[in-house]
Coordinates of C-alpha atoms in Angstrom, one line a residue:
Chain A
M1 CA 16.2 -40.6 -64.5
E2 CA 13.2 -38.7 -64.9
E3 CA 11.4 -41.4 -64.9
I4 CA 12.7 -42.3 -61.2
V5 CA 13.2 -38.4 -60.0
N6 CA 9.3 -37.8 -60.5
N7 CA 8.1 -42.0 -59.8
S8 CA 8.1 -44.8 -57.3
R9 CA 9.5 -42.3 -55.1
N10 CA 9.0 -42.1 -51.2
L11 CA 10.0 -39.2 -49.5
I12 CA 12.1 -40.0 -46.5
R13 CA 13.3 -36.9 -45.3
K14 CA 12.9 -33.0 -46.1
G15 CA 16.2 -31.6 -45.3
A16 CA 16.9 -27.9 -45.3
E17 CA 18.6 -28.3 -48.8
A18 CA 16.8 -30.8 -50.2
N19 CA 14.1 -33.3 -50.5
L20 CA 15.2 -37.1 -49.7
Y21 CA 13.4 -39.7 -51.4
L22 CA 13.9 -43.5 -51.3
A23 CA 14.1 -45.3 -54.5
N24 CA 14.9 -48.5 -56.6
W25 CA 17.6 -47.9 -59.5
H26 CA 18.4 -50.7 -61.9
G27 CA 17.6 -52.8 -58.8
K28 CA 20.0 -51.1 -56.4
K29 CA 18.1 -49.1 -53.6
V30 CA 19.3 -45.5 -53.8
V31 CA 18.3 -42.3 -52.1
I32 CA 17.6 -39.0 -54.6
K33 CA 18.7 -35.8 -53.2
Q34 CA 16.3 -33.2 -55.0
R35 CA 17.1 -29.6 -54.5
V36 CA 13.8 -27.8 -54.7
P37 CA 13.3 -24.1 -55.4
K38 CA 12.9 -22.5 -51.8
H39 CA 10.1 -20.8 -52.5
Y40 CA 11.0 -18.2 -49.6
R41 CA 14.2 -16.4 -51.9
V42 CA 13.5 -14.8 -54.8
L43 CA 14.0 -16.9 -57.8
D44 CA 17.4 -16.6 -59.5
L45 CA 19.4 -16.0 -55.6
D46 CA 17.5 -19.8 -54.7
D47 CA 18.6 -21.0 -58.8
R48 CA 22.1 -19.9 -58.2
I49 CA 22.1 -21.5 -55.2
R50 CA 20.8 -25.0 -55.7
K51 CA 23.0 -24.9 -58.6
Y52 CA 26.5 -24.1 -57.0
R53 CA 25.8 -26.7 -54.4
T54 CA 24.7 -29.4 -56.4
Y55 CA 28.0 -29.6 -58.4
H56 CA 29.7 -29.5 -54.7
E57 CA 28.0 -30.8 -53.4
A58 CA 28.8 -33.8 -56.5
E59 CA 32.2 -32.8 -56.4
N60 CA 33.1 -33.3 -52.5
L61 CA 31.2 -36.7 -52.2
Y62 CA 33.7 -37.7 -54.1
L63 CA 36.7 -36.5 -53.6
A64 CA 36.0 -37.3 -49.6
R65 CA 35.7 -40.7 -50.4
K66 CA 38.7 -40.8 -52.2
Y67 CA 40.8 -39.3 -49.2
G68 CA 39.4 -42.1 -47.1
V69 CA 36.0 -40.8 -45.4
S70 CA 33.2 -43.0 -46.1
T71 CA 30.3 -41.0 -48.3
P72 CA 27.6 -42.3 -50.4
I73 CA 28.8 -42.9 -53.9
V74 CA 26.9 -40.8 -56.1
L75 CA 25.4 -42.5 -59.4
S76 CA 23.9 -39.6 -61.0
I77 CA 23.8 -35.8 -61.1
D78 CA 20.6 -34.7 -63.1
D79 CA 21.8 -30.7 -63.3
I80 CA 18.3 -29.0 -64.5
N81 CA 16.1 -30.7 -61.6
Y82 CA 19.4 -30.1 -59.2
T83 CA 19.6 -33.2 -58.6
I84 CA 21.9 -36.1 -57.4
I85 CA 21.3 -39.5 -57.0
M86 CA 23.8 -41.7 -54.8
E87 CA 24.4 -44.6 -52.9
F88 CA 21.7 -45.1 -50.2
I89 CA 23.2 -45.5 -46.9
E90 CA 22.0 -48.2 -44.1
G91 CA 21.9 -47.1 -40.2
D92 CA 21.3 -44.3 -38.0
R93 CA 22.0 -40.6 -37.7
L94 CA 24.3 -39.7 -35.6
K95 CA 22.8 -37.4 -33.7
E96 CA 20.0 -40.8 -32.3
V97 CA 22.9 -43.3 -32.0
F98 CA 25.1 -40.7 -29.6
K99 CA 21.5 -40.5 -27.6
R100 CA 21.3 -44.3 -26.8
M101 CA 25.5 -44.9 -26.2
T102 CA 27.9 -45.0 -23.3
D103 CA 30.4 -43.2 -22.7
E104 CA 32.8 -45.6 -23.9
E105 CA 31.1 -45.8 -27.2
R106 CA 30.5 -42.4 -27.3
A107 CA 34.3 -42.1 -26.5
K108 CA 35.3 -44.1 -29.1
L109 CA 33.3 -43.5 -31.2
S110 CA 34.1 -39.0 -31.0
V111 CA 37.9 -40.4 -31.9
Q112 CA 37.1 -41.6 -35.3
I113 CA 35.2 -38.4 -36.2
G114 CA 38.0 -36.4 -35.1
E115 CA 39.8 -38.9 -37.7
L116 CA 37.6 -37.9 -40.3
I117 CA 37.9 -34.4 -40.3
G118 CA 41.8 -34.4 -40.0
K119 CA 41.3 -36.6 -43.0
L120 CA 39.5 -34.3 -44.5
H121 CA 41.7 -31.0 -43.4
K122 CA 44.1 -32.7 -44.1
N123 CA 43.3 -32.6 -48.1
R124 CA 42.2 -29.2 -48.1
L125 CA 38.4 -30.5 -48.2
I126 CA 35.8 -28.3 -45.8
H127 CA 33.3 -30.4 -45.2
G128 CA 30.8 -26.2 -44.0
D129 CA 28.2 -28.3 -42.1
L130 CA 29.4 -30.9 -39.2
T131 CA 26.2 -31.4 -37.4
S132 CA 25.1 -34.4 -35.7
S133 CA 22.0 -35.1 -38.6
N134 CA 24.6 -35.3 -41.3
M135 CA 27.1 -38.4 -39.6
I136 CA 25.1 -41.6 -40.1
I137 CA 26.4 -44.6 -38.5
S138 CA 26.1 -47.8 -40.5
E139 CA 27.2 -50.8 -39.7
Y140 CA 30.2 -52.1 -37.1
D141 CA 30.1 -48.0 -37.2
R142 CA 31.3 -47.0 -39.9
I143 CA 30.6 -44.1 -40.0
F144 CA 29.2 -41.6 -43.6
L145 CA 29.1 -37.9 -43.9
L146 CA 26.9 -36.3 -45.8
D147 CA 25.7 -33.4 -46.8
F148 CA 28.6 -31.8 -48.2
G149 CA 26.2 -28.9 -50.0
L150 CA 28.3 -26.5 -48.2
S151 CA 31.3 -27.9 -48.5
F152 CA 34.5 -26.0 -50.6
Q153 CA 38.3 -27.1 -50.7
S154 CA 40.6 -24.2 -48.9
D155 CA 43.8 -25.0 -47.2
K156 CA 42.8 -21.9 -44.3
L157 CA 43.4 -21.9 -41.1
E158 CA 40.3 -19.8 -41.1
D159 CA 38.2 -22.2 -43.2
M160 CA 39.2 -25.4 -40.4
G161 CA 38.6 -23.0 -37.7
V162 CA 34.8 -22.5 -38.8
D163 CA 34.4 -25.9 -39.6
L164 CA 35.8 -27.3 -36.0
H165 CA 33.3 -24.3 -34.5
L166 CA 30.4 -25.4 -35.9
L167 CA 31.3 -28.5 -34.9
R168 CA 31.5 -28.4 -31.1
R169 CA 28.5 -25.9 -31.1
A170 CA 26.1 -28.7 -32.7
L171 CA 27.6 -30.2 -30.5
F172 CA 26.2 -28.5 -27.0
S173 CA 23.2 -27.2 -28.5
T174 CA 21.4 -30.6 -29.2
H175 CA 24.1 -33.2 -27.5
H176 CA 25.4 -30.5 -23.9
E177 CA 25.0 -33.3 -21.1
Y178 CA 28.3 -35.1 -22.9
A179 CA 28.8 -32.5 -25.3
K180 CA 32.4 -31.2 -23.8
K181 CA 33.6 -35.3 -22.6
C182 CA 32.8 -35.6 -27.4
F183 CA 34.1 -32.6 -27.8
T184 CA 37.7 -33.6 -26.4
K185 CA 37.7 -36.8 -28.0
I186 CA 36.7 -35.0 -31.0
K187 CA 39.8 -33.3 -30.6
V188 CA 42.2 -36.3 -29.6
G189 CA 41.4 -38.0 -33.3
Y190 CA 40.9 -34.9 -35.2
S191 CA 45.4 -34.4 -33.6
K192 CA 45.7 -38.7 -34.1
E193 CA 45.3 -37.7 -38.4
V194 CA 46.5 -33.9 -39.0
G195 CA 49.6 -33.8 -36.5
M196 CA 49.3 -32.0 -33.4
N197 CA 51.3 -29.0 -34.3
A198 CA 48.3 -28.0 -37.3
A199 CA 46.3 -29.3 -34.5
N200 CA 46.8 -26.9 -31.9
N201 CA 46.7 -24.1 -34.5
V202 CA 43.2 -25.3 -36.0
I203 CA 41.9 -25.4 -32.7
K204 CA 43.2 -21.9 -31.3
K205 CA 41.5 -20.5 -34.5
T206 CA 38.2 -22.5 -33.6
E207 CA 38.2 -20.8 -29.8
Q208 CA 39.2 -17.8 -31.2
I209 CA 35.7 -17.8 -34.0
E210 CA 33.9 -18.9 -30.8
R211 CA 34.6 -15.7 -29.3
R212 CA 33.5 -13.9 -32.2
G213 CA 29.6 -14.2 -30.7
R214 CA 28.1 -11.2 -29.5
Y215 CA 28.5 -10.3 -26.1
C216 CA 31.0 -12.8 -25.8
I217 CA 33.3 -12.0 -23.0
Q218 CA 36.5 -11.7 -24.4
R219 CA 34.9 -10.5 -27.9
E220 CA 37.5 -7.4 -28.8
I221 CA 34.6 -5.7 -30.0
Chain B
M1 CA -0.1 -18.7 -5.3
H2 CA -2.1 -15.2 -4.5
S3 CA -5.8 -15.5 -5.7
M4 CA -6.9 -13.6 -8.8
N5 CA -7.8 -10.5 -6.3
N6 CA -5.3 -10.0 -5.2
P7 CA -2.5 -9.6 -8.0
N8 CA 1.5 -9.0 -7.7
F9 CA 2.4 -5.6 -9.8
F10 CA 6.3 -5.5 -11.8
L11 CA 7.5 -2.7 -12.9
G12 CA 10.3 -2.7 -15.9
I13 CA 13.1 -0.7 -16.7
E14 CA 14.5 -1.1 -20.1
S15 CA 17.5 1.2 -21.3
T16 CA 20.2 -0.7 -23.4
A17 CA 20.7 1.2 -26.8
H18 CA 18.1 3.8 -27.5
T19 CA 15.4 3.2 -26.3
F20 CA 14.2 4.0 -22.8
G21 CA 10.8 1.9 -21.4
A22 CA 8.5 2.0 -18.6
S23 CA 6.3 -0.8 -17.8
I24 CA 4.0 -2.6 -15.4
V25 CA 2.9 -5.8 -15.6
S26 CA 1.2 -8.0 -13.3
N27 CA 1.9 -12.2 -12.3
Y28 CA -1.5 -12.9 -14.5
G29 CA 1.1 -11.5 -17.8
K30 CA -1.4 -8.8 -17.9
I31 CA 0.3 -5.9 -19.6
L32 CA -0.9 -2.2 -17.4
S33 CA 1.5 -0.3 -19.2
N34 CA 3.9 -0.2 -21.7
E35 CA 5.5 4.1 -21.6
K36 CA 8.9 4.6 -24.0
D37 CA 10.4 7.6 -25.8
I38 CA 13.0 6.4 -28.1
Y39 CA 16.7 8.1 -29.1
I40 CA 16.4 9.0 -32.8
P41 CA 20.0 9.7 -34.0
P42 CA 20.0 12.2 -37.0
T43 CA 20.2 11.0 -40.2
G44 CA 24.0 9.6 -41.5
K45 CA 24.9 9.3 -37.5
G46 CA 24.5 6.4 -35.5
I47 CA 23.5 5.7 -31.2
H48 CA 25.8 8.0 -30.0
P49 CA 25.6 6.3 -26.3
R50 CA 26.9 10.1 -25.2
D51 CA 23.8 11.6 -26.7
A52 CA 21.5 8.4 -25.6
T53 CA 22.7 8.5 -22.2
Q54 CA 21.2 12.5 -22.1
H55 CA 18.2 11.6 -23.9
H56 CA 17.5 8.9 -21.8
C57 CA 18.3 10.8 -18.3
E58 CA 15.5 13.5 -19.7
K59 CA 13.0 11.5 -20.7
S60 CA 13.1 8.8 -17.9
P61 CA 10.6 11.0 -15.3
Q62 CA 8.5 11.2 -17.5
V63 CA 8.5 7.5 -19.3
I64 CA 8.0 6.6 -15.7
W65 CA 5.3 7.9 -14.6
R66 CA 3.1 7.9 -17.5
A67 CA 4.1 3.7 -16.9
F68 CA 2.2 4.2 -13.1
K69 CA -0.3 7.2 -14.2
E70 CA -1.5 4.4 -17.0
A71 CA -1.4 1.4 -15.1
N72 CA -3.5 3.6 -12.7
L73 CA -1.0 2.0 -9.5
N74 CA 0.9 3.4 -7.1
P75 CA 4.5 2.4 -6.6
K76 CA 3.9 0.9 -2.9
D77 CA 1.7 -1.5 -3.9
L78 CA 4.7 -2.9 -6.2
T79 CA 6.2 -6.0 -5.3
A80 CA 10.2 -5.8 -7.6
I81 CA 11.5 -3.9 -9.5
A82 CA 13.3 -5.1 -12.6
F83 CA 15.3 -3.6 -14.9
S84 CA 17.1 -4.9 -17.9
A85 CA 20.8 -5.4 -17.3
G86 CA 22.9 -6.5 -19.9
P87 CA 24.0 -7.3 -22.8
G88 CA 24.2 -3.3 -24.3
L89 CA 25.3 0.4 -24.1
G90 CA 26.9 0.4 -20.9
P91 CA 26.4 4.3 -20.4
S92 CA 22.4 3.7 -21.7
L93 CA 22.0 0.5 -19.2
R94 CA 24.3 2.8 -16.5
I95 CA 21.1 5.4 -16.8
G96 CA 18.4 2.3 -16.0
A97 CA 19.7 0.8 -13.1
T98 CA 20.8 3.9 -12.0
I99 CA 16.8 4.5 -12.0
A100 CA 15.8 1.2 -10.7
R101 CA 18.6 1.3 -7.8
A102 CA 16.6 4.3 -6.3
L103 CA 13.6 3.6 -7.0
A104 CA 13.9 0.1 -4.8
S105 CA 16.1 1.2 -2.4
F106 CA 13.3 4.5 -2.1
L107 CA 10.1 1.6 -2.1
N108 CA 12.3 -0.5 -0.5
K109 CA 11.6 -3.1 -3.2
P110 CA 13.7 -6.6 -4.5
L111 CA 15.4 -5.2 -6.9
V112 CA 15.6 -7.8 -10.5
P113 CA 18.3 -7.8 -12.4
V114 CA 17.3 -8.8 -16.3
N115 CA 18.7 -9.8 -19.7
H116 CA 17.6 -8.5 -22.1
A117 CA 18.0 -10.9 -25.0
I118 CA 16.0 -13.3 -22.2
G119 CA 13.0 -10.4 -22.1
H120 CA 12.5 -10.9 -26.6
I121 CA 11.4 -14.5 -25.8
E122 CA 9.4 -14.1 -22.7
I123 CA 7.8 -11.4 -24.1
A124 CA 7.0 -13.3 -26.9
F125 CA 6.2 -16.2 -25.7
L126 CA 3.4 -14.7 -23.2
T127 CA 1.7 -12.8 -26.6
T128 CA 1.8 -15.7 -28.4
G129 CA 0.6 -18.7 -26.4
S130 CA 3.7 -20.9 -28.1
K131 CA 5.2 -23.8 -26.3
D132 CA 8.7 -25.9 -27.2
P133 CA 9.5 -23.4 -30.3
L134 CA 12.7 -22.8 -32.1
V135 CA 13.1 -19.1 -31.5
V136 CA 14.6 -16.7 -34.2
L137 CA 15.7 -13.5 -32.5
V138 CA 16.5 -10.7 -34.9
S139 CA 16.5 -7.0 -33.3
G140 CA 20.3 -4.5 -33.2
G141 CA 21.8 -6.5 -30.7
H142 CA 21.0 -10.1 -31.5
T143 CA 20.8 -11.9 -34.4
L144 CA 20.7 -16.3 -33.6
I145 CA 18.6 -19.2 -33.0
T146 CA 18.3 -21.0 -29.7
A147 CA 16.2 -24.0 -28.7
Y148 CA 15.3 -24.2 -24.6
A149 CA 16.8 -27.4 -22.8
G150 CA 17.8 -28.2 -19.9
L151 CA 17.7 -25.2 -17.8
R152 CA 19.8 -22.9 -20.8
W153 CA 18.5 -21.7 -24.0
R154 CA 21.1 -23.3 -26.6
I155 CA 22.5 -21.3 -29.1
F156 CA 21.9 -23.1 -32.2
G157 CA 23.4 -20.6 -34.7
E158 CA 24.0 -16.9 -34.3
T159 CA 25.9 -14.7 -36.2
E160 CA 29.6 -14.5 -36.3
D161 CA 29.6 -10.6 -36.7
I162 CA 27.5 -8.2 -37.1
T163 CA 23.2 -8.3 -36.6
I164 CA 21.0 -7.8 -39.2
G165 CA 20.3 -4.7 -37.4
N166 CA 24.5 -3.5 -37.6
L167 CA 23.8 -4.4 -41.2
L168 CA 20.1 -2.3 -41.8
D169 CA 22.2 0.2 -39.9
M170 CA 24.7 0.8 -40.7
F171 CA 24.1 1.4 -44.5
A172 CA 21.2 3.0 -44.4
R173 CA 23.2 5.4 -42.2
E174 CA 26.1 5.5 -45.0
I175 CA 23.3 5.9 -47.8
G176 CA 22.1 8.8 -46.0
L177 CA 18.6 7.2 -45.0
S178 CA 16.6 8.6 -42.0
P179 CA 16.1 6.2 -38.8
P180 CA 14.5 4.3 -37.8
S181 CA 16.8 2.0 -40.2
G182 CA 14.7 -1.1 -41.3
V183 CA 11.5 0.9 -42.0
S184 CA 13.7 2.8 -44.6
V185 CA 15.4 0.0 -46.2
E186 CA 12.0 -2.0 -45.9
Q187 CA 10.1 0.6 -47.7
K188 CA 13.1 1.3 -50.4
A189 CA 13.3 -1.9 -50.9
S190 CA 9.6 -2.7 -51.9
Y191 CA 10.3 0.1 -55.3
G192 CA 13.4 -2.1 -56.4
K193 CA 13.2 -4.0 -59.7
K194 CA 16.8 -5.6 -60.2
L195 CA 19.0 -8.5 -57.7
V196 CA 22.3 -7.3 -57.6
E197 CA 24.6 -9.6 -57.3
L198 CA 25.9 -10.0 -53.3
P199 CA 28.3 -11.9 -51.3
Y200 CA 25.9 -15.2 -49.8
S201 CA 27.7 -16.0 -46.6
V202 CA 26.4 -19.3 -45.1
K203 CA 28.5 -20.9 -42.3
G204 CA 26.5 -23.9 -41.5
N205 CA 23.6 -22.9 -38.9
D206 CA 25.8 -19.1 -38.3
V207 CA 25.8 -16.3 -41.2
T208 CA 28.4 -13.4 -41.0
Y209 CA 26.9 -9.7 -42.3
S210 CA 30.2 -7.9 -42.5
G211 CA 31.3 -9.2 -46.4
L212 CA 27.7 -8.4 -47.7
L213 CA 28.1 -4.7 -46.0
S214 CA 31.0 -4.0 -47.4
A215 CA 30.5 -5.0 -51.0
S216 CA 26.7 -2.9 -50.8
L217 CA 28.0 -0.2 -50.4
R218 CA 30.4 -0.5 -53.0
R219 CA 27.8 -0.6 -55.1
F220 CA 26.0 2.5 -53.7
R221 CA 29.7 3.9 -54.5
K222 CA 29.2 3.1 -57.6
G223 CA 26.3 4.3 -58.8
D224 CA 23.9 1.2 -58.3
R225 CA 19.8 2.7 -57.5
I226 CA 19.6 2.7 -54.3
E227 CA 16.1 0.9 -54.0
D228 CA 17.7 -2.2 -56.0
L229 CA 20.2 -2.0 -53.3
C230 CA 17.7 -1.9 -50.1
Y231 CA 15.8 -4.8 -52.2
S232 CA 18.6 -6.7 -52.6
L233 CA 19.7 -6.4 -49.4
Q234 CA 16.7 -7.6 -47.7
E235 CA 16.6 -10.1 -49.8
V236 CA 20.1 -11.2 -49.4
S237 CA 20.8 -11.2 -45.7
F238 CA 17.8 -12.4 -44.9
S239 CA 18.0 -16.0 -46.9
M240 CA 20.8 -16.1 -45.8
F241 CA 19.8 -16.0 -42.3
A242 CA 16.0 -18.2 -43.0
E243 CA 18.5 -20.9 -44.6
T244 CA 19.8 -21.4 -41.3
V245 CA 16.8 -21.0 -39.7
E246 CA 15.2 -23.5 -41.5
R247 CA 18.5 -26.1 -41.1
S248 CA 17.8 -25.7 -37.6
L249 CA 14.4 -26.5 -37.7
A250 CA 15.0 -30.0 -39.6
H251 CA 17.7 -30.3 -37.4
T252 CA 16.0 -30.3 -34.2
E253 CA 12.4 -31.1 -35.0
K254 CA 10.8 -28.2 -33.4
K255 CA 6.8 -28.4 -34.3
E256 CA 7.1 -24.4 -33.6
L257 CA 9.1 -21.5 -34.6
L258 CA 9.2 -18.2 -32.8
L259 CA 10.1 -15.2 -34.4
T260 CA 11.3 -12.0 -32.1
G261 CA 12.9 -9.1 -31.4
G262 CA 12.7 -5.6 -33.6
V263 CA 13.4 -7.0 -36.7
A264 CA 10.3 -9.0 -36.3
A265 CA 8.4 -6.5 -37.9
N266 CA 9.7 -7.0 -41.0
K267 CA 6.8 -8.5 -43.8
R268 CA 9.9 -10.2 -45.6
L269 CA 11.2 -11.9 -42.9
Q270 CA 8.4 -12.4 -41.4
E271 CA 7.2 -14.2 -44.6
M272 CA 10.6 -16.1 -45.5
L273 CA 10.1 -17.6 -42.3
R274 CA 6.5 -18.5 -43.0
I275 CA 7.3 -20.4 -46.4
I276 CA 9.6 -22.3 -43.8
A277 CA 7.7 -23.1 -40.9
K278 CA 4.6 -23.9 -43.2
D279 CA 7.4 -26.7 -45.2
H280 CA 8.3 -28.3 -42.2
N281 CA 5.2 -28.9 -40.2
S282 CA 6.0 -26.6 -37.3
K283 CA 3.8 -23.7 -37.0
F284 CA 5.0 -20.2 -36.9
Q285 CA 4.8 -17.0 -34.6
V286 CA 5.8 -13.6 -34.4
V287 CA 5.5 -11.8 -31.2
D288 CA 3.3 -8.8 -30.9
P289 CA 4.4 -6.3 -32.9
K290 CA 4.0 -4.3 -30.0
Y291 CA 6.8 -5.8 -28.3
S292 CA 8.7 -7.0 -30.8
G293 CA 11.2 -3.9 -30.5
D294 CA 12.7 -2.4 -27.1
S295 CA 10.0 -2.1 -24.1
G296 CA 9.2 -2.1 -20.4
A297 CA 6.8 -4.5 -20.7
Q298 CA 9.5 -7.1 -21.9
I299 CA 11.9 -6.7 -18.4
A300 CA 8.5 -6.3 -16.2
W301 CA 7.2 -10.0 -17.2
A302 CA 10.8 -12.0 -17.6
G303 CA 11.7 -9.6 -14.4
Y304 CA 8.3 -11.3 -12.9
L305 CA 9.3 -15.0 -13.8
A306 CA 13.1 -14.2 -12.7
F307 CA 11.4 -12.8 -9.6
K308 CA 9.3 -16.4 -9.7
Q309 CA 12.5 -18.2 -9.7
G310 CA 14.3 -16.7 -7.2
I311 CA 16.4 -14.0 -8.7
R312 CA 17.1 -11.3 -6.8
I313 CA 20.2 -8.8 -7.0
D314 CA 21.4 -6.6 -3.4
I315 CA 22.1 -3.2 -4.4
D316 CA 25.6 -2.2 -3.8
K317 CA 26.1 -5.9 -6.5
S318 CA 23.9 -4.7 -8.9
Y319 CA 26.7 -3.9 -12.1
V320 CA 24.8 -3.6 -15.1
V321 CA 26.6 -6.6 -17.3
P322 CA 27.3 -5.0 -20.9
K323 CA 28.1 -8.3 -22.7
W324 CA 26.2 -11.4 -21.1
R325 CA 25.1 -14.3 -23.6
L326 CA 22.0 -15.9 -23.2
D327 CA 23.2 -19.2 -23.0
E328 CA 25.4 -18.3 -20.2
I329 CA 22.4 -18.0 -18.2
E330 CA 20.2 -20.5 -16.4
W331 CA 16.6 -20.3 -16.7
K332 CA 13.7 -21.8 -16.0
R333 CA 10.6 -22.4 -17.9
L334 CA 7.8 -21.8 -15.1

């Protein structure tokens, strides 16, 4: 493992959480996700966060797949370098894919995204950082969810509400031209998966969370 | 377009919270004066809107007078008068608005309402020369990450409860540190040695601080050293926010990172964001420290930019807007 981690690897992306390297692992194309030390944080805090997130990401990547949501398969975990080796997913990030799609294609994909989130929530899994950077559209429009570093298990309405709120905001900031339509479709897919009643409760919570933003007219304080 | 020999002048009046400020700028971005007087609450107390209002009432005539004197400008030579219409404390806002209305009416000049957050952002552009940055606005009223697209400032992340400014203020107040609390906490933190375990609450690009505030105060009552608590509070709250900034920077892939707002003056926060910017090959820029805190200059300059895009308000409709979100505003970056 050390050898692969340190040799013959190409940095493909510098995320906020970790560096991603492309490598060959026993003849298989893999991604090495290494949570490198973040020098802006003090050592103690940095170590605590990297450790916690490496474990939880690996665990929840596995759980998500168990619940029927495509995620890269975890091949190995290294708890000294805070590194996860996982399957490489061929495809483009939703961020790019959305931009080149037609309205109908986006609508269809949005419903599917809603269904995937529904599947996670139905099984008490919260992604914690749903954005268009954290989804890859692979062959045959198969959607892979990535970056489970902030994920956790919970059946609280609040946590599900925040999950949808973050996705909504990511859409409205990065894809403002068609964010509204997409989010409507995501809600449709979500409702299909978790049921109308449950979905309405979560969506109501999401709206309530939006109003917590500073200087919102409807904010109570 | 006016020639350099014939510049236009704009008066900006700021009174969203504890600062009463007045400034005159030219349409070329020259800040001719930037006068202010800050209401400082007694140690252990917060800003009481009534007392801040009283302070603004008393100080505003001299502050405005000084702004004209420093700029060496006759009020008749103004092109327009801008005031911070919100967001902020209603009673404080109304003082600035009343003065702006009176001056506009008396001098017969157009009145321009300015959003305070836009003021923080535009003065940062003016003093750094930034082009297309991811903007980080941290102050008593705001803690947010934003970028400009499609005639609007789009918010990528923000606090879901209190701001970093609120957090530091309330903490300092409760443990008896004197205002300005940001400076007091930063000073105490420099003597801190031990990282006290405090809750770290990041939700995607959002943060929440109320749990951190309660936990810090609980630790204070249990007898932890003030220096260690200030150090830990600063480290944890800034790290949380810095993490969301890094996440937004990785997502937007912006090549500039621009820090503005009152807390922008904090050296530790600057250091964290500088490291992050460097890691992502982004250029780190900070608003000129003279204009990081609330100032008339941010209102005068944003007032000129608003005026240029045709924003005016009739005196009888010039209500203040205590709740006014940055992303509600259609804004042309010229």
